[in-house]
mmCIF file of C-alpha atoms in Angstrom:
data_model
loop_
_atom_site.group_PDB
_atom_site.id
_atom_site.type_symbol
_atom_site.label_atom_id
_atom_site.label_comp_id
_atom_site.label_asym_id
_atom_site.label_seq_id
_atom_site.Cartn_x
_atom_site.Cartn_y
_atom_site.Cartn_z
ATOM 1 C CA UNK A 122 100.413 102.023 83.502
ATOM 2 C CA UNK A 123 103.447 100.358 82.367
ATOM 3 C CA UNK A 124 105.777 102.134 84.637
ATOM 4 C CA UNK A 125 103.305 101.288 87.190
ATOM 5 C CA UNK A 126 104.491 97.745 86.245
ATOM 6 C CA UNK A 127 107.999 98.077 86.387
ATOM 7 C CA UNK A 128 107.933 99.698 89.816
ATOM 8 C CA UNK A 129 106.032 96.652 91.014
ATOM 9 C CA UNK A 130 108.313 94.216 89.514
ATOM 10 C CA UNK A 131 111.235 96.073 91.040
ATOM 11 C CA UNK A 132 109.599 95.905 94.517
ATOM 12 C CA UNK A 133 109.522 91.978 93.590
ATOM 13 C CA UNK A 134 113.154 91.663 92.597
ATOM 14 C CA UNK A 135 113.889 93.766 95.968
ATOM 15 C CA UNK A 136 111.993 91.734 98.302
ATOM 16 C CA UNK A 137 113.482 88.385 96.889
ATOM 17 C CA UNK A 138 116.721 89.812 97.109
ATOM 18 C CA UNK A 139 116.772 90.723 100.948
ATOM 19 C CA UNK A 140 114.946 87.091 101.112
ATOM 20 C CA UNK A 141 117.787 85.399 99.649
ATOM 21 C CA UNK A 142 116.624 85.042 96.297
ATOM 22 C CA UNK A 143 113.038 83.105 97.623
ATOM 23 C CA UNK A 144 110.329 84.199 95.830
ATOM 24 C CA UNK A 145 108.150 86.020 97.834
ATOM 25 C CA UNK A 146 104.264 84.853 98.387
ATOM 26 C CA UNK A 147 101.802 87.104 96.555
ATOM 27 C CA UNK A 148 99.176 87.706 99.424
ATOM 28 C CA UNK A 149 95.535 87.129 98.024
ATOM 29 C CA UNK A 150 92.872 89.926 98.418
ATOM 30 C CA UNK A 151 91.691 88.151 101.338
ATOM 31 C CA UNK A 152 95.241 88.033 103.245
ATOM 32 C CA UNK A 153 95.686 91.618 102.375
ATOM 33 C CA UNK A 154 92.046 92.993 103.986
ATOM 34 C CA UNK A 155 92.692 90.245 106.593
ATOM 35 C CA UNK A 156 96.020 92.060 107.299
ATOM 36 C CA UNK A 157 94.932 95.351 107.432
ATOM 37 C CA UNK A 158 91.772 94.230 110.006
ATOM 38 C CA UNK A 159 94.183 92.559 112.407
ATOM 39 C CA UNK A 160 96.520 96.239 112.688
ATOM 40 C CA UNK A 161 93.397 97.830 113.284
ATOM 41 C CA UNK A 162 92.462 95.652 116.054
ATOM 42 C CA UNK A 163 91.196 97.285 118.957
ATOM 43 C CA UNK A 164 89.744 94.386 120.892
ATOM 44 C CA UNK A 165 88.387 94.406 124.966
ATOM 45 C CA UNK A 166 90.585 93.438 127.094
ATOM 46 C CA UNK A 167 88.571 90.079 127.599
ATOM 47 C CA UNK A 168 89.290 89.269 123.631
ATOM 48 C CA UNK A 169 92.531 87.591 121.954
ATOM 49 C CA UNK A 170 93.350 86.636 119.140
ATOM 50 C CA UNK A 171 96.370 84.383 118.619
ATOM 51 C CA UNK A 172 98.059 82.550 115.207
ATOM 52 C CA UNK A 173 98.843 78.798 116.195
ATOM 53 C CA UNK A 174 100.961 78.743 112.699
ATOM 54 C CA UNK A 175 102.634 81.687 113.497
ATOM 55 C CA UNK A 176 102.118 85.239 112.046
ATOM 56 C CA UNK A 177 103.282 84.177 108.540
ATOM 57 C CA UNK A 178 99.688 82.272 108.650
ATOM 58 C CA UNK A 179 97.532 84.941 109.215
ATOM 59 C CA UNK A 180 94.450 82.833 107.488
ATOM 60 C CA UNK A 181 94.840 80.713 110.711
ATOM 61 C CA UNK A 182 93.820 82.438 114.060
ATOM 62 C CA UNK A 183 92.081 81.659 117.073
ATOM 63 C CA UNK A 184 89.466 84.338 118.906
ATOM 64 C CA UNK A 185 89.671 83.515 122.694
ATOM 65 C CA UNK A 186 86.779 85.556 124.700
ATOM 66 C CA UNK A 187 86.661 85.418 128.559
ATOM 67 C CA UNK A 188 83.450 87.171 129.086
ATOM 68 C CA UNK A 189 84.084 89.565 132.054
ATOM 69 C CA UNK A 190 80.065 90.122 132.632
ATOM 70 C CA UNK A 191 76.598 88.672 132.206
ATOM 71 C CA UNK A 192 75.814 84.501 132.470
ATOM 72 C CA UNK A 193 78.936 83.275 131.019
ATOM 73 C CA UNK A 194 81.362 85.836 133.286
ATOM 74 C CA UNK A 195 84.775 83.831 134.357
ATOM 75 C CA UNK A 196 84.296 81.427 131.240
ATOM 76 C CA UNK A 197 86.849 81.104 128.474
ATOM 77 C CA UNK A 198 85.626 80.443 124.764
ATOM 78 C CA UNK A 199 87.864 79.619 122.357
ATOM 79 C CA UNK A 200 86.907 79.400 118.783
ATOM 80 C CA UNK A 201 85.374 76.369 118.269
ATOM 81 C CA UNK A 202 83.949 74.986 120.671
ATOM 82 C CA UNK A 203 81.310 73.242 122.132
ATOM 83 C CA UNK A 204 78.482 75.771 124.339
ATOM 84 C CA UNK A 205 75.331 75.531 125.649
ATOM 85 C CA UNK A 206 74.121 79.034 124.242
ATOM 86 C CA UNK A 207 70.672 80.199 122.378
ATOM 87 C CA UNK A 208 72.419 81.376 119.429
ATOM 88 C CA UNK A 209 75.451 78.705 119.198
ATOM 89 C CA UNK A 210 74.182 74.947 118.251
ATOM 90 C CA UNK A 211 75.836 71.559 119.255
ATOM 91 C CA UNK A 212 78.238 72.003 116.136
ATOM 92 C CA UNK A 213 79.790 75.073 116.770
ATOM 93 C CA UNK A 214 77.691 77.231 114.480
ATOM 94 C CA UNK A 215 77.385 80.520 115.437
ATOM 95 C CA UNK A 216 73.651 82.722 114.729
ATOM 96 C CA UNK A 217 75.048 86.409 114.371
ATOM 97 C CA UNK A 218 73.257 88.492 112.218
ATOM 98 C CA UNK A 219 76.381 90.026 110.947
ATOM 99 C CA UNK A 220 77.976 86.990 109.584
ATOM 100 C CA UNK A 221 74.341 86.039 108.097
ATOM 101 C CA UNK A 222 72.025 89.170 106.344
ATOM 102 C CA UNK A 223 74.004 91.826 107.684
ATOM 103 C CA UNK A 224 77.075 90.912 106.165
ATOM 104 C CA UNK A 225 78.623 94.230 104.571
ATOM 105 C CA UNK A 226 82.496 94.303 102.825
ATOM 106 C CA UNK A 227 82.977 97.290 105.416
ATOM 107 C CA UNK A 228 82.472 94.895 108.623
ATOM 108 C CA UNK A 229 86.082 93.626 109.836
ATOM 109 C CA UNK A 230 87.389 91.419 112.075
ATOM 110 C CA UNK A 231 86.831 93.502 115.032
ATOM 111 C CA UNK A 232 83.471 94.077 114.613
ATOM 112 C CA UNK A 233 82.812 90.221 114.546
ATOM 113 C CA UNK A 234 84.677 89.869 117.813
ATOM 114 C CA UNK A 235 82.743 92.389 119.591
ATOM 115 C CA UNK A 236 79.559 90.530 117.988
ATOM 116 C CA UNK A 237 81.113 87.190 119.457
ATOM 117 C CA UNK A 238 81.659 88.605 122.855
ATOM 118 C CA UNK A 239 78.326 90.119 123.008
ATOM 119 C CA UNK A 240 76.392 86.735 122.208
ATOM 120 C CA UNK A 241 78.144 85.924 125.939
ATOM 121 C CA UNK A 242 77.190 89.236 127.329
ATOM 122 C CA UNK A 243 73.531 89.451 125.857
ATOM 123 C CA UNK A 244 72.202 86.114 124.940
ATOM 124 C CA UNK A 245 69.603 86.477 122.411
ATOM 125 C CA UNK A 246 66.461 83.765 122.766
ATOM 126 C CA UNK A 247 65.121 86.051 120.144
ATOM 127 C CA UNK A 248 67.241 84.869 117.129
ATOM 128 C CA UNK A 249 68.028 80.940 118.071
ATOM 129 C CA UNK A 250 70.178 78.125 116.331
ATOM 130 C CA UNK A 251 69.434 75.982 119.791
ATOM 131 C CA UNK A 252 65.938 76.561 120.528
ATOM 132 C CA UNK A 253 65.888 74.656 123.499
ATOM 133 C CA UNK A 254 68.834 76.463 125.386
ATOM 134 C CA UNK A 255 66.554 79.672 123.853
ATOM 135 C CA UNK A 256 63.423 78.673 125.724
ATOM 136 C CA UNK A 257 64.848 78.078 128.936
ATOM 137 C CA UNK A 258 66.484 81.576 129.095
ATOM 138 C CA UNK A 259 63.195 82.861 127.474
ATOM 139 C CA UNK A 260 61.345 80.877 130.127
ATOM 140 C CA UNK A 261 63.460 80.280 133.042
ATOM 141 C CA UNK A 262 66.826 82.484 133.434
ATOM 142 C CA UNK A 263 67.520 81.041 136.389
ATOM 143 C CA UNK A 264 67.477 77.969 135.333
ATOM 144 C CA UNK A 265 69.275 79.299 132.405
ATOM 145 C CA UNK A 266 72.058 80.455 134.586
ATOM 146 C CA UNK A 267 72.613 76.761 135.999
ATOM 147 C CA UNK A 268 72.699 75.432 132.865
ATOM 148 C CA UNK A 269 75.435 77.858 131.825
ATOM 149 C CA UNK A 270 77.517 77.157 134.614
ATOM 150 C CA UNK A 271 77.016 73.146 134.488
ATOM 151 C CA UNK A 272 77.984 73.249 130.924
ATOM 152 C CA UNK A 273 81.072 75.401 131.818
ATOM 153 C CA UNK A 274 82.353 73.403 134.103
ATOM 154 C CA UNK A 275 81.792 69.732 132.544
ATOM 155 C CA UNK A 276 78.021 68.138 132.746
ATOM 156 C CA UNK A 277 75.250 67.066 131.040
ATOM 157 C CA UNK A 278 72.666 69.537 130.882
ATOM 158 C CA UNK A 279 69.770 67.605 129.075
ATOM 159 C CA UNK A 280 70.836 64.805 127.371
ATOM 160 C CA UNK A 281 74.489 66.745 126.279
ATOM 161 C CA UNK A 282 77.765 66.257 127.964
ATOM 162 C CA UNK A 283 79.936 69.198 127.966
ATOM 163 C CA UNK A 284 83.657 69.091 128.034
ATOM 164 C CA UNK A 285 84.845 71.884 130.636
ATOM 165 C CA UNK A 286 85.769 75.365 129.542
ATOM 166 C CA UNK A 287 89.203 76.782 129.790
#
């Protein structure tokens, strides 16, 4: 154990050496599994995910989807944002049963991505945070479809006002 110490503290002195003598962040347990979910990234090709801070900030990232099929095809979602979706309210809170009671330590990154990107490919008026945008698919898709594209490119649907998607 003590060696195990030593080599540690060695690694230490090393990095701050080739850093000119800065002391080198220790990355939280968080960073660390947050690091090793973004290598293993293996998004669709209608997913991004960008660092505004840089990639020294890796607790700061933005998800872009641009859903390629389904009601919200040619739209581009950045997180957050402002939607008119069944399972995404007026605040930007997102209904996805794997950020909620299926939560497990093993889920990553990518798996809530490809959760993300199916909300936009499957809709689910099953499972709402916006009831009303849920009954109108539930009820009416077609009139669900308008609604998606007035809300995507800048209108009221109801008594919202969206701002226009990317």
């Amino acid at each position: 154990m003590i060696r195990l110490f030593k080599v540690k503290e060695q690694q230490r002195e090393q990095a701050e050496n080739a850093n000119g003598g800065i002391p080198v962040k220790k990355q939280s347990a968080g960073e660390l599994r947050l690091h090793k979910d973004i290598s293993e990234l293996n998004l669709p090709k209608s997913c991004a995910i960008t660092f505004p801070n840089g990639k020294d900030d890796l607790m700061s990232f933005e998800v872009t989807i641009k859903p390629d099929e389904g009601y919200y095809a040619g739209g581009t979602f950045l997180f957050s944002f402002q939607v008119y979706h069944p399972n995404i309210d007026l605040e930007g809170n997102v209904c996805l049963n794997i950020l909620r009671e299926d939560w497990k330590p093993v889920l990553n990154i990518n798996t809530i991505i490809y959760g993300l990107y199916h909300l936009f490919t499957e809709p689910n008026y099953e499972d709402p945070l916006n009831h009303e945008a849920a009954a109108v698919l539930r009820d009416n898709p077609k009139m669900f479809e308008t609604n998606v594209r007035r809300a995507m490119t800048g209108g009221y649907v109801g008594q919202t006002y969206f701002t226009r998607c990317m």
